[in-house]
mmCIF file of C-alpha atoms in Angstrom:
data_model
loop_
_atom_site.group_PDB
_atom_site.id
_atom_site.type_symbol
_atom_site.label_atom_id
_atom_site.label_comp_id
_atom_site.label_asym_id
_atom_site.label_seq_id
_atom_site.Cartn_x
_atom_site.Cartn_y
_atom_site.Cartn_z
ATOM 1 C CA MET A 30 88.999 62.209 -8.115
ATOM 2 C CA VAL A 31 87.363 65.368 -6.691
ATOM 3 C CA ILE A 32 85.253 66.094 -9.733
ATOM 4 C CA GLN A 33 83.882 62.580 -9.954
ATOM 5 C CA THR A 34 83.122 62.546 -6.159
ATOM 6 C CA GLY A 35 81.348 65.880 -6.333
ATOM 7 C CA PHE A 36 79.322 64.838 -9.311
ATOM 8 C CA ASN A 37 78.319 61.513 -7.684
ATOM 9 C CA TRP A 38 77.279 63.456 -4.530
ATOM 10 C CA LEU A 39 75.182 65.813 -6.654
ATOM 11 C CA ILE A 40 73.470 62.909 -8.392
ATOM 12 C CA GLU A 41 72.733 61.299 -5.055
ATOM 13 C CA GLN A 42 70.827 64.367 -3.876
ATOM 14 C CA GLN A 43 68.473 64.577 -6.870
ATOM 15 C CA LEU A 44 65.641 62.516 -5.331
ATOM 16 C CA LEU A 45 65.462 64.704 -2.301
ATOM 17 C CA LEU A 46 65.873 67.943 -4.288
ATOM 18 C CA SER A 47 63.173 66.989 -6.832
ATOM 19 C CA ILE A 48 60.646 66.273 -3.975
ATOM 20 C CA LEU A 49 61.515 69.633 -2.437
ATOM 21 C CA PHE A 50 61.266 71.478 -5.730
ATOM 22 C CA CYS A 51 57.967 69.881 -6.544
ATOM 23 C CA GLY A 52 56.535 70.896 -3.129
ATOM 24 C CA PHE A 53 57.671 74.496 -3.387
ATOM 25 C CA ILE A 54 56.518 74.836 -6.994
ATOM 26 C CA LEU A 55 52.989 73.461 -6.090
ATOM 27 C CA LEU A 56 52.863 75.803 -3.065
ATOM 28 C CA GLU A 57 53.661 78.798 -5.395
ATOM 29 C CA ARG A 58 51.052 77.826 -7.917
ATOM 30 C CA PHE A 59 48.167 76.729 -5.699
ATOM 31 C CA GLY A 60 48.823 77.861 -2.065
ATOM 32 C CA LEU A 61 49.129 81.654 -2.400
ATOM 33 C CA LYS A 62 45.492 82.306 -1.710
ATOM 34 C CA ALA A 63 45.460 80.522 1.565
ATOM 35 C CA LEU A 64 49.161 81.162 2.709
ATOM 36 C CA GLY A 65 50.218 84.505 1.179
ATOM 37 C CA SER A 66 53.261 85.030 -0.968
ATOM 38 C CA ARG A 67 55.505 86.292 1.848
ATOM 39 C CA PHE A 68 54.905 83.045 3.927
ATOM 40 C CA VAL A 69 55.586 80.853 0.729
ATOM 41 C CA TYR A 70 58.661 82.913 -0.092
ATOM 42 C CA LYS A 71 60.074 82.385 3.318
ATOM 43 C CA LEU A 72 59.553 78.684 3.018
ATOM 44 C CA ALA A 73 62.323 78.540 0.366
ATOM 45 C CA TRP A 74 64.728 78.373 3.312
ATOM 46 C CA LEU A 75 63.472 74.754 3.721
ATOM 47 C CA LEU A 76 65.343 73.723 0.615
ATOM 48 C CA PRO A 77 68.851 74.372 1.754
ATOM 49 C CA ALA A 78 67.908 73.431 5.404
ATOM 50 C CA ALA A 79 66.646 70.071 4.268
ATOM 51 C CA LEU A 80 69.778 69.448 2.129
ATOM 52 C CA VAL A 81 72.088 70.275 4.934
ATOM 53 C CA ILE A 82 70.196 68.087 7.454
ATOM 54 C CA ALA A 83 70.193 65.164 5.069
ATOM 55 C CA ASN A 84 73.946 65.338 4.651
ATOM 56 C CA LEU A 85 75.067 66.007 8.211
ATOM 57 C CA PRO A 86 78.123 64.017 9.138
ATOM 58 C CA ASN A 87 77.499 60.806 11.122
ATOM 59 C CA ALA A 88 79.151 60.509 14.501
ATOM 60 C CA ILE A 89 79.966 56.957 14.314
ATOM 61 C CA LYS A 90 82.464 54.492 15.804
ATOM 62 C CA PRO A 91 85.084 52.631 13.842
ATOM 63 C CA LEU A 92 83.518 49.600 12.261
ATOM 64 C CA GLN A 93 84.880 46.274 13.278
ATOM 65 C CA ASN A 94 84.586 42.857 11.598
ATOM 66 C CA SER A 95 81.075 42.173 10.372
ATOM 67 C CA ASN A 96 79.231 41.534 7.154
ATOM 68 C CA ILE A 97 79.292 44.553 4.751
ATOM 69 C CA SER A 98 77.998 43.609 1.353
ATOM 70 C CA HIS A 99 78.653 40.934 -1.289
ATOM 71 C CA TYR A 100 80.106 41.505 -4.801
ATOM 72 C CA LEU A 101 80.523 38.914 -7.354
ATOM 73 C CA ILE A 102 82.833 39.872 -10.222
ATOM 74 C CA THR A 103 82.728 38.069 -13.457
ATOM 75 C CA PRO A 104 84.341 38.775 -16.773
ATOM 76 C CA ASN A 105 80.876 40.103 -18.043
ATOM 77 C CA GLN A 106 80.284 42.340 -15.000
ATOM 78 C CA PRO A 107 82.030 45.684 -14.566
ATOM 79 C CA PHE A 108 83.874 45.991 -11.234
ATOM 80 C CA THR A 109 83.578 49.804 -10.781
ATOM 81 C CA HIS A 110 80.211 51.008 -9.388
ATOM 82 C CA GLU A 111 80.611 54.457 -10.481
ATOM 83 C CA MET A 112 79.581 56.829 -13.388
ATOM 84 C CA GLY A 113 82.417 57.232 -15.744
ATOM 85 C CA ILE A 114 84.603 60.293 -15.421
ATOM 86 C CA SER A 115 83.492 61.344 -18.824
ATOM 87 C CA TRP A 116 80.109 62.194 -17.488
ATOM 88 C CA ALA A 117 81.580 64.140 -14.687
ATOM 89 C CA LEU A 118 83.746 66.137 -17.072
ATOM 90 C CA MET A 119 80.823 66.697 -19.538
ATOM 91 C CA TYR A 120 78.841 68.081 -16.534
ATOM 92 C CA VAL A 121 81.746 70.428 -15.557
ATOM 93 C CA LEU A 122 82.101 71.754 -19.135
ATOM 94 C CA ILE A 123 78.334 72.447 -19.529
ATOM 95 C CA THR A 124 78.108 74.102 -16.139
ATOM 96 C CA ALA A 125 81.075 76.232 -16.873
ATOM 97 C CA TRP A 126 79.716 77.244 -20.195
ATOM 98 C CA LEU A 127 76.382 78.230 -18.641
ATOM 99 C CA LEU A 128 78.061 80.293 -15.879
ATOM 100 C CA ILE A 129 80.264 82.136 -18.511
ATOM 101 C CA ALA A 130 77.250 82.604 -20.794
ATOM 102 C CA SER A 131 75.065 84.089 -17.905
ATOM 103 C CA PHE A 132 77.918 86.440 -16.996
ATOM 104 C CA ILE A 133 78.393 87.721 -20.558
ATOM 105 C CA THR A 134 74.611 88.051 -20.994
ATOM 106 C CA HIS A 135 74.299 90.296 -17.837
ATOM 107 C CA THR A 136 77.386 92.244 -18.801
ATOM 108 C CA ARG A 137 76.131 92.862 -22.347
ATOM 109 C CA PHE A 138 72.748 93.737 -21.169
ATOM 110 C CA VAL A 139 73.890 96.501 -18.730
ATOM 111 C CA LYS A 140 76.187 97.986 -21.374
ATOM 112 C CA SER A 141 73.370 97.957 -24.015
ATOM 113 C CA LEU A 142 71.251 100.074 -21.673
ATOM 114 C CA GLN A 143 73.526 103.131 -22.352
ATOM 115 C CA LEU A 144 72.547 104.610 -19.007
ATOM 116 C CA THR A 145 72.115 108.370 -18.482
ATOM 117 C CA GLU A 146 72.371 109.552 -14.865
ATOM 118 C CA LEU A 147 69.551 111.828 -13.647
ATOM 119 C CA THR A 148 71.004 114.827 -11.828
ATOM 120 C CA GLN A 149 67.550 116.260 -10.953
ATOM 121 C CA PHE A 150 64.869 113.794 -10.105
ATOM 122 C CA GLU A 151 61.493 114.613 -8.665
ATOM 123 C CA GLY A 152 60.938 111.243 -7.225
ATOM 124 C CA THR A 153 62.295 110.073 -3.885
ATOM 125 C CA LEU A 154 63.903 106.988 -2.684
ATOM 126 C CA ALA A 155 64.439 106.010 1.041
ATOM 127 C CA THR A 156 67.946 104.778 0.146
ATOM 128 C CA SER A 157 70.829 106.693 -1.432
ATOM 129 C CA VAL A 158 70.896 104.978 -4.875
ATOM 130 C CA LYS A 159 71.677 106.677 -8.152
ATOM 131 C CA THR A 160 68.861 106.982 -10.682
ATOM 132 C CA TYR A 161 69.414 106.523 -14.423
ATOM 133 C CA THR A 162 67.305 106.615 -17.592
ATOM 134 C CA SER A 163 67.561 104.528 -20.643
ATOM 135 C CA GLN A 164 65.763 104.639 -23.967
ATOM 136 C CA TYR A 165 66.226 100.861 -24.362
ATOM 137 C CA VAL A 166 63.998 99.875 -21.393
ATOM 138 C CA ALA A 167 60.198 100.073 -21.146
ATOM 139 C CA THR A 168 59.881 99.166 -17.514
ATOM 140 C CA PRO A 169 61.544 100.367 -14.334
ATOM 141 C CA MET A 170 64.232 97.976 -12.961
ATOM 142 C CA VAL A 171 67.038 97.840 -10.530
ATOM 143 C CA VAL A 172 70.365 96.673 -12.053
ATOM 144 C CA GLY A 173 73.653 95.825 -10.300
ATOM 145 C CA ILE A 174 74.394 92.935 -7.991
ATOM 146 C CA LEU A 175 76.280 94.790 -5.350
ATOM 147 C CA ASN A 176 75.846 98.408 -6.243
ATOM 148 C CA SER A 177 72.188 98.877 -7.051
ATOM 149 C CA LYS A 178 71.150 101.300 -9.722
ATOM 150 C CA LEU A 179 67.564 102.434 -10.503
ATOM 151 C CA VAL A 180 66.884 102.544 -14.192
ATOM 152 C CA LEU A 181 63.635 104.248 -15.502
ATOM 153 C CA PRO A 182 62.436 104.597 -19.212
ATOM 154 C CA SER A 183 63.544 107.814 -20.720
ATOM 155 C CA ASN A 184 59.915 108.795 -21.170
ATOM 156 C CA TYR A 185 58.974 107.987 -17.494
ATOM 157 C CA ASN A 186 57.488 111.532 -17.089
ATOM 158 C CA THR A 187 54.987 110.866 -19.778
ATOM 159 C CA GLN A 188 54.468 107.251 -19.138
ATOM 160 C CA PHE A 189 53.598 107.563 -15.447
ATOM 161 C CA ASP A 190 51.767 110.256 -13.460
ATOM 162 C CA LYS A 191 53.317 111.392 -10.128
ATOM 163 C CA ALA A 192 50.998 109.135 -7.981
ATOM 164 C CA THR A 193 51.817 106.070 -10.021
ATOM 165 C CA LEU A 194 55.560 106.876 -10.164
ATOM 166 C CA ALA A 195 55.611 107.074 -6.451
ATOM 167 C CA LEU A 196 54.169 103.666 -6.118
ATOM 168 C CA ILE A 197 56.652 102.231 -8.579
ATOM 169 C CA LEU A 198 59.595 103.850 -6.746
ATOM 170 C CA GLU A 199 58.335 102.345 -3.466
ATOM 171 C CA HIS A 200 58.244 98.968 -5.167
ATOM 172 C CA GLU A 201 61.853 99.360 -6.504
ATOM 173 C CA ASN A 202 62.975 100.598 -3.093
ATOM 174 C CA VAL A 203 61.858 97.349 -1.504
ATOM 175 C CA HIS A 204 64.002 95.414 -4.020
ATOM 176 C CA ILE A 205 66.954 97.693 -3.136
ATOM 177 C CA LYS A 206 66.615 97.464 0.599
ATOM 178 C CA ARG A 207 66.243 93.564 0.467
ATOM 179 C CA LYS A 208 69.208 93.361 -1.988
ATOM 180 C CA ASP A 209 67.016 91.224 -4.193
ATOM 181 C CA ASN A 210 69.498 91.289 -7.123
ATOM 182 C CA LEU A 211 72.148 89.649 -4.900
ATOM 183 C CA THR A 212 69.567 87.146 -3.741
ATOM 184 C CA ASN A 213 68.714 86.280 -7.332
ATOM 185 C CA ALA A 214 72.290 85.838 -8.283
ATOM 186 C CA LEU A 215 72.717 83.477 -5.287
ATOM 187 C CA ILE A 216 69.674 81.511 -6.341
ATOM 188 C CA LEU A 217 70.801 81.481 -9.942
ATOM 189 C CA LEU A 218 74.106 79.871 -9.109
ATOM 190 C CA PRO A 219 72.721 76.558 -7.683
ATOM 191 C CA THR A 220 70.102 76.534 -10.410
ATOM 192 C CA ILE A 221 72.885 76.467 -13.059
ATOM 193 C CA LEU A 222 74.660 73.733 -11.007
ATOM 194 C CA LEU A 223 71.557 71.709 -11.395
ATOM 195 C CA TRP A 224 71.005 72.611 -15.085
ATOM 196 C CA PHE A 225 70.214 68.957 -15.798
ATOM 197 C CA ASN A 226 67.141 68.923 -13.487
ATOM 198 C CA PRO A 227 64.213 70.799 -15.089
ATOM 199 C CA LEU A 228 62.509 71.154 -11.726
ATOM 200 C CA ALA A 229 65.391 73.480 -10.590
ATOM 201 C CA TRP A 230 64.525 75.903 -13.361
ATOM 202 C CA PHE A 231 60.746 75.906 -12.498
ATOM 203 C CA CYS A 232 61.708 76.424 -8.940
ATOM 204 C CA TYR A 233 63.874 79.326 -9.851
ATOM 205 C CA ALA A 234 61.040 80.834 -11.860
ATOM 206 C CA SER A 235 58.610 80.408 -8.842
ATOM 207 C CA MET A 236 61.204 82.208 -6.595
ATOM 208 C CA ARG A 237 61.387 85.139 -8.922
ATOM 209 C CA ARG A 238 57.532 85.449 -9.132
ATOM 210 C CA LEU A 239 57.244 85.234 -5.351
ATOM 211 C CA GLN A 240 59.885 87.911 -5.000
ATOM 212 C CA GLU A 241 57.707 90.241 -7.112
ATOM 213 C CA LEU A 242 54.548 89.227 -5.212
ATOM 214 C CA THR A 243 56.106 89.939 -1.906
ATOM 215 C CA CYS A 244 57.167 93.371 -3.067
ATOM 216 C CA ASP A 245 53.657 94.094 -4.286
ATOM 217 C CA GLU A 246 52.218 93.137 -0.845
ATOM 218 C CA ARG A 247 54.668 95.413 1.105
ATOM 219 C CA VAL A 248 53.903 98.318 -1.146
ATOM 220 C CA LEU A 249 50.138 97.956 -1.006
ATOM 221 C CA SER A 250 49.888 96.936 2.562
ATOM 222 C CA ASN A 251 48.578 100.251 3.840
ATOM 223 C CA LYS A 252 47.305 101.706 0.486
ATOM 224 C CA THR A 253 43.826 102.906 -0.499
ATOM 225 C CA THR A 254 41.692 101.125 -3.062
ATOM 226 C CA GLN A 255 42.447 103.959 -5.633
ATOM 227 C CA GLN A 256 46.196 103.326 -5.064
ATOM 228 C CA HIS A 257 45.659 99.664 -5.665
ATOM 229 C CA ILE A 258 43.889 100.533 -8.937
ATOM 230 C CA LEU A 259 46.775 102.853 -10.008
ATOM 231 C CA TYR A 260 49.359 100.180 -9.096
ATOM 232 C CA SER A 261 47.608 97.490 -11.119
ATOM 233 C CA LYS A 262 47.437 99.898 -14.193
ATOM 234 C CA ALA A 263 51.118 100.492 -13.752
ATOM 235 C CA LEU A 264 51.781 96.759 -13.810
ATOM 236 C CA ILE A 265 49.677 96.372 -16.930
ATOM 237 C CA ASN A 266 51.533 99.262 -18.569
ATOM 238 C CA CYS A 267 54.925 97.773 -17.795
ATOM 239 C CA ALA A 268 54.121 94.199 -18.880
ATOM 240 C CA ALA A 269 54.270 94.750 -22.554
ATOM 241 C CA ASN A 270 58.042 94.949 -23.058
ATOM 242 C CA ALA A 271 59.597 93.556 -19.837
ATOM 243 C CA PRO A 272 62.841 91.590 -20.297
ATOM 244 C CA THR A 273 62.980 87.909 -19.822
ATOM 245 C CA GLY A 274 65.733 85.306 -19.482
ATOM 246 C CA LEU A 275 68.328 84.468 -16.929
ATOM 247 C CA MET A 276 68.518 88.019 -15.579
ATOM 248 C CA ALA A 277 69.191 88.405 -11.925
ATOM 249 C CA TYR A 278 67.881 91.940 -12.016
ATOM 250 C CA SER A 279 64.600 92.920 -10.493
ATOM 251 C CA HIS A 280 62.039 94.133 -12.922
ATOM 252 C CA TYR A 281 58.333 94.006 -13.510
ATOM 253 C CA GLY A 282 58.252 90.503 -14.984
ATOM 254 C CA ASP A 283 56.648 88.874 -18.006
ATOM 255 C CA LYS A 284 52.976 88.898 -18.972
ATOM 256 C CA LYS A 285 52.254 85.624 -17.184
ATOM 257 C CA THR A 286 53.837 86.778 -14.011
ATOM 258 C CA MET A 287 52.019 90.041 -14.243
ATOM 259 C CA LEU A 288 48.627 88.321 -14.417
ATOM 260 C CA GLN A 289 49.468 86.361 -11.441
ATOM 261 C CA ARG A 290 50.508 89.619 -9.573
ATOM 262 C CA LEU A 291 47.283 91.264 -10.477
ATOM 263 C CA THR A 292 45.221 88.265 -9.216
ATOM 264 C CA ASN A 293 47.301 88.240 -5.959
ATOM 265 C CA ILE A 294 46.480 92.069 -5.529
ATOM 266 C CA LYS A 295 42.744 91.273 -6.028
ATOM 267 C CA HIS A 296 42.682 88.527 -3.440
ATOM 268 C CA SER A 297 44.933 90.137 -0.846
ATOM 269 C CA GLY A 298 43.767 89.917 2.684
ATOM 270 C CA GLU A 299 43.898 87.837 5.790
ATOM 271 C CA ARG A 300 45.484 84.412 5.095
ATOM 272 C CA SER A 301 44.553 81.182 6.728
ATOM 273 C CA LYS A 302 46.388 80.724 10.111
ATOM 274 C CA PHE A 303 45.363 77.059 10.065
ATOM 275 C CA ALA A 304 46.835 76.436 6.738
ATOM 276 C CA LYS A 305 50.105 78.082 7.768
ATOM 277 C CA GLY A 306 50.307 76.168 11.019
ATOM 278 C CA GLY A 307 49.559 72.961 9.258
ATOM 279 C CA LEU A 308 52.234 73.486 6.685
ATOM 280 C CA LEU A 309 54.808 74.453 9.281
ATOM 281 C CA LEU A 310 54.011 71.218 11.183
ATOM 282 C CA VAL A 311 54.515 69.195 8.035
ATOM 283 C CA ALA A 312 57.805 71.034 7.366
ATOM 284 C CA ALA A 313 59.098 70.441 10.984
ATOM 285 C CA SER A 314 58.099 66.636 10.530
ATOM 286 C CA MET A 315 60.011 66.405 7.339
ATOM 287 C CA LEU A 316 63.163 68.030 8.757
ATOM 288 C CA SER A 317 62.975 65.938 11.892
ATOM 289 C CA GLY A 318 62.513 62.822 9.772
ATOM 290 C CA LEU A 319 65.701 63.685 7.716
ATOM 291 C CA ALA A 320 67.703 64.349 10.914
ATOM 292 C CA ILE A 321 66.477 60.998 12.477
ATOM 293 C CA ALA A 322 67.200 59.092 9.309
ATOM 294 C CA LYS A 323 70.887 60.199 9.634
ATOM 295 C CA GLN A 324 71.321 58.630 13.115
ATOM 296 C CA PRO A 325 73.568 55.611 13.197
ATOM 297 C CA GLU A 326 70.953 53.485 14.963
ATOM 298 C CA ALA A 327 68.653 53.802 11.998
ATOM 299 C CA MET A 328 71.173 53.059 9.429
ATOM 300 C CA THR A 329 72.858 49.979 8.116
ATOM 301 C CA LYS A 330 76.515 49.350 7.700
ATOM 302 C CA GLU A 331 75.986 49.543 3.912
ATOM 303 C CA ASP A 332 74.892 53.207 4.243
ATOM 304 C CA HIS A 333 78.090 54.021 6.133
ATOM 305 C CA ILE A 334 80.560 52.369 3.952
ATOM 306 C CA SER A 335 79.778 53.403 0.368
ATOM 307 C CA PRO A 336 82.123 52.410 -2.357
ATOM 308 C CA THR A 337 82.774 54.642 -5.196
ATOM 309 C CA ILE A 338 85.687 53.053 -7.154
ATOM 310 C CA ARG A 339 86.916 49.428 -6.886
ATOM 311 C CA ILE A 340 89.672 48.155 -9.049
ATOM 312 C CA GLU A 341 89.564 44.439 -9.864
ATOM 313 C CA PRO A 342 92.876 42.671 -8.900
ATOM 314 C CA ALA A 343 94.931 41.154 -11.513
ATOM 315 C CA TYR A 344 94.994 37.338 -11.619
ATOM 316 C CA PRO A 345 98.516 36.206 -11.287
ATOM 317 C CA ILE A 346 99.647 34.782 -14.635
ATOM 318 C CA GLN A 347 101.544 31.802 -13.085
ATOM 319 C CA ALA A 348 98.560 30.888 -10.883
ATOM 320 C CA ALA A 349 96.153 31.093 -13.817
ATOM 321 C CA GLN A 350 98.476 28.840 -15.963
ATOM 322 C CA GLN A 351 98.557 26.310 -13.135
ATOM 323 C CA GLY A 352 94.839 26.493 -12.509
ATOM 324 C CA ILE A 353 95.255 27.658 -8.917
ATOM 325 C CA SER A 354 92.261 29.166 -7.095
ATOM 326 C CA GLY A 355 92.429 30.755 -3.666
ATOM 327 C CA SER A 356 91.354 33.549 -1.292
ATOM 328 C CA VAL A 357 92.951 36.480 0.476
ATOM 329 C CA VAL A 358 91.464 38.118 3.555
ATOM 330 C CA LEU A 359 92.523 41.810 3.953
ATOM 331 C CA LYS A 360 92.109 44.219 6.833
ATOM 332 C CA TYR A 361 92.380 47.934 6.138
ATOM 333 C CA ASP A 362 91.345 51.356 7.220
ATOM 334 C CA ILE A 363 89.221 53.958 5.231
ATOM 335 C CA ALA A 364 90.385 57.556 5.705
ATOM 336 C CA ALA A 365 87.831 60.428 5.992
ATOM 337 C CA ASN A 366 88.458 61.301 2.338
ATOM 338 C CA GLY A 367 87.531 57.739 1.242
ATOM 339 C CA LYS A 368 91.016 56.438 0.464
ATOM 340 C CA THR A 369 92.250 53.063 1.833
ATOM 341 C CA LYS A 370 95.180 52.777 4.013
ATOM 342 C CA ASN A 371 97.023 50.460 6.501
ATOM 343 C CA ILE A 372 96.271 47.516 4.300
ATOM 344 C CA SER A 373 97.468 44.112 5.679
ATOM 345 C CA VAL A 374 96.893 40.455 4.823
ATOM 346 C CA ILE A 375 95.550 38.495 7.825
ATOM 347 C CA GLN A 376 94.876 35.318 6.003
ATOM 348 C CA SER A 377 95.561 33.874 2.490
ATOM 349 C CA LYS A 378 95.225 30.425 0.891
ATOM 350 C CA PRO A 379 97.390 29.327 -0.776
ATOM 351 C CA LYS A 380 99.818 31.583 1.170
ATOM 352 C CA ASP A 381 101.563 34.339 -0.696
ATOM 353 C CA VAL A 382 100.117 33.419 -4.068
ATOM 354 C CA PHE A 383 97.500 36.207 -4.415
ATOM 355 C CA ASP A 384 98.602 38.572 -1.603
ATOM 356 C CA LYS A 385 100.476 41.135 -3.671
ATOM 357 C CA SER A 386 97.818 41.437 -6.437
ATOM 358 C CA ALA A 387 95.173 41.795 -3.797
ATOM 359 C CA LYS A 388 96.926 44.517 -1.811
ATOM 360 C CA GLU A 389 97.788 46.551 -4.989
ATOM 361 C CA ALA A 390 94.231 46.544 -6.048
ATOM 362 C CA LEU A 391 92.863 47.430 -2.634
ATOM 363 C CA ALA A 392 95.232 50.417 -2.536
ATOM 364 C CA LYS A 393 93.323 51.942 -5.407
ATOM 365 C CA TRP A 394 89.854 51.595 -4.061
ATOM 366 C CA LYS A 395 88.022 54.606 -2.994
ATOM 367 C CA TYR A 396 84.824 54.979 -0.702
ATOM 368 C CA LYS A 397 82.442 57.808 -0.153
ATOM 369 C CA ALA A 398 83.942 60.508 2.216
ATOM 370 C CA SER A 399 82.814 60.321 5.834
ATOM 371 C CA ASP A 400 83.114 62.209 9.018
ATOM 372 C CA SER A 401 85.934 60.258 10.658
ATOM 373 C CA GLY A 402 86.571 57.329 8.415
ATOM 374 C CA PHE A 403 86.568 53.611 9.347
ATOM 375 C CA GLU A 404 89.109 51.223 10.921
ATOM 376 C CA ASP A 405 89.556 47.448 10.786
ATOM 377 C CA VAL A 406 87.380 46.908 7.708
ATOM 378 C CA LEU A 407 87.666 43.228 6.372
ATOM 379 C CA VAL A 408 87.242 42.088 2.846
ATOM 380 C CA GLN A 409 87.851 38.772 1.240
ATOM 381 C CA LEU A 410 88.902 38.423 -2.321
ATOM 382 C CA ASP A 411 88.249 35.095 -4.010
ATOM 383 C CA PHE A 412 90.424 34.196 -6.919
ATOM 384 C CA ALA A 413 88.821 31.459 -8.923
ATOM 385 C CA ILE A 414 89.294 29.863 -12.319
ATOM 386 C CA ASN A 415 85.663 28.975 -12.472
ATOM 387 C CA SER A 416 82.524 30.772 -11.092
ATOM 388 C CA GLU A 417 81.661 28.261 -8.421
ATOM 389 C CA VAL A 418 82.557 30.087 -5.206
ATOM 390 C CA ALA A 419 80.513 29.565 -2.016
ATOM 391 C CA PRO A 420 79.378 32.905 -0.443
ATOM 392 C CA THR A 421 80.026 33.881 3.139
ATOM 393 C CA ASP A 422 78.145 36.056 5.598
ATOM 394 C CA LEU A 423 81.052 36.940 7.668
ATOM 395 C CA ILE A 424 82.923 39.513 5.617
ATOM 396 C CA GLU A 425 82.698 41.187 2.298
ATOM 397 C CA ARG A 426 83.247 38.533 -0.394
ATOM 398 C CA ILE A 427 84.427 39.616 -3.939
ATOM 399 C CA LYS A 428 85.189 36.998 -6.513
ATOM 400 C CA VAL A 429 88.014 37.602 -8.944
ATOM 401 C CA SER A 430 87.722 35.326 -12.086
ATOM 402 C CA HIS A 431 90.426 34.622 -14.613
#
């Protein structure tokens, strides 16, 4: 089933994603002074890049007869090596609920602002974006995912002087030019898909903080000390009632984020080129390692053929009643989507006793999807009344006990 296959793939990626999330969060927390917020913010591209490289399709030849893996099935051991469909359905339901809740939250938030368009506005923006005021906000923000709108507090004239307002508008203009709200929405989507991994939420928060820090750096890159002071005061003034939550909209952040931004402004300056170069070298080594790890020469056959669902054959009633044991060797192909096909019996003992049961069960097996599938895969099913069956190293051996 598509849902179950997708859920299993997502679970398989958690170790890699958790390592990447931890690395990014640590860089955001402790590496800004040496690296700078803009450099760390760009490193976020390593997350999807590493995930794509780790899941590149393998250009492999069809597998011929050789050992695959060994399975021993007894009445006390489940045959299916897969998380139940109930877990996948639960994941889909929770994910859908979070997506719907986020959409409703954003929609209600925008409606609650009760925006009033400013027909005459003394400030200037480099882009043609409509400006609105709202009595329900205490901090400037940009709303709208595709069509950006600048929203100012109704008392912006008394809250900010002209010099401070000019700096704030420049900050918001950076968000608008970069389409940060769209970026936030695109980041929020995979975060919700990974709702069960707390590191994903911490990483999302780090991305949002870095986004604000990079805006600050761009605004203050060529400003005077006095303008730095004015900008810092504006941040403090906006921090008191800033919105929080799953908002994809750009705003001035919460108090903790504001403190980090003020600290970053204080320590702004030339960053360590040595630290940047070293980190890029580590990142390149990591990506190269992931790419090399995907090469067929570095992988075992078990890595290529990955079972997801295996159905235990039914033990023929007549054979069980007569105490007959035996084996069936089957040859089959695995399609790119993981389904089995072209199933044939190449050897069975006793002849024709277990053939039908073995073929019916094998037709329901599923494997992990691959680039081109596999041909001429062999499996041996052992039907035994008792558990004493000698293993073999030639082909896959699965014991079916009555």
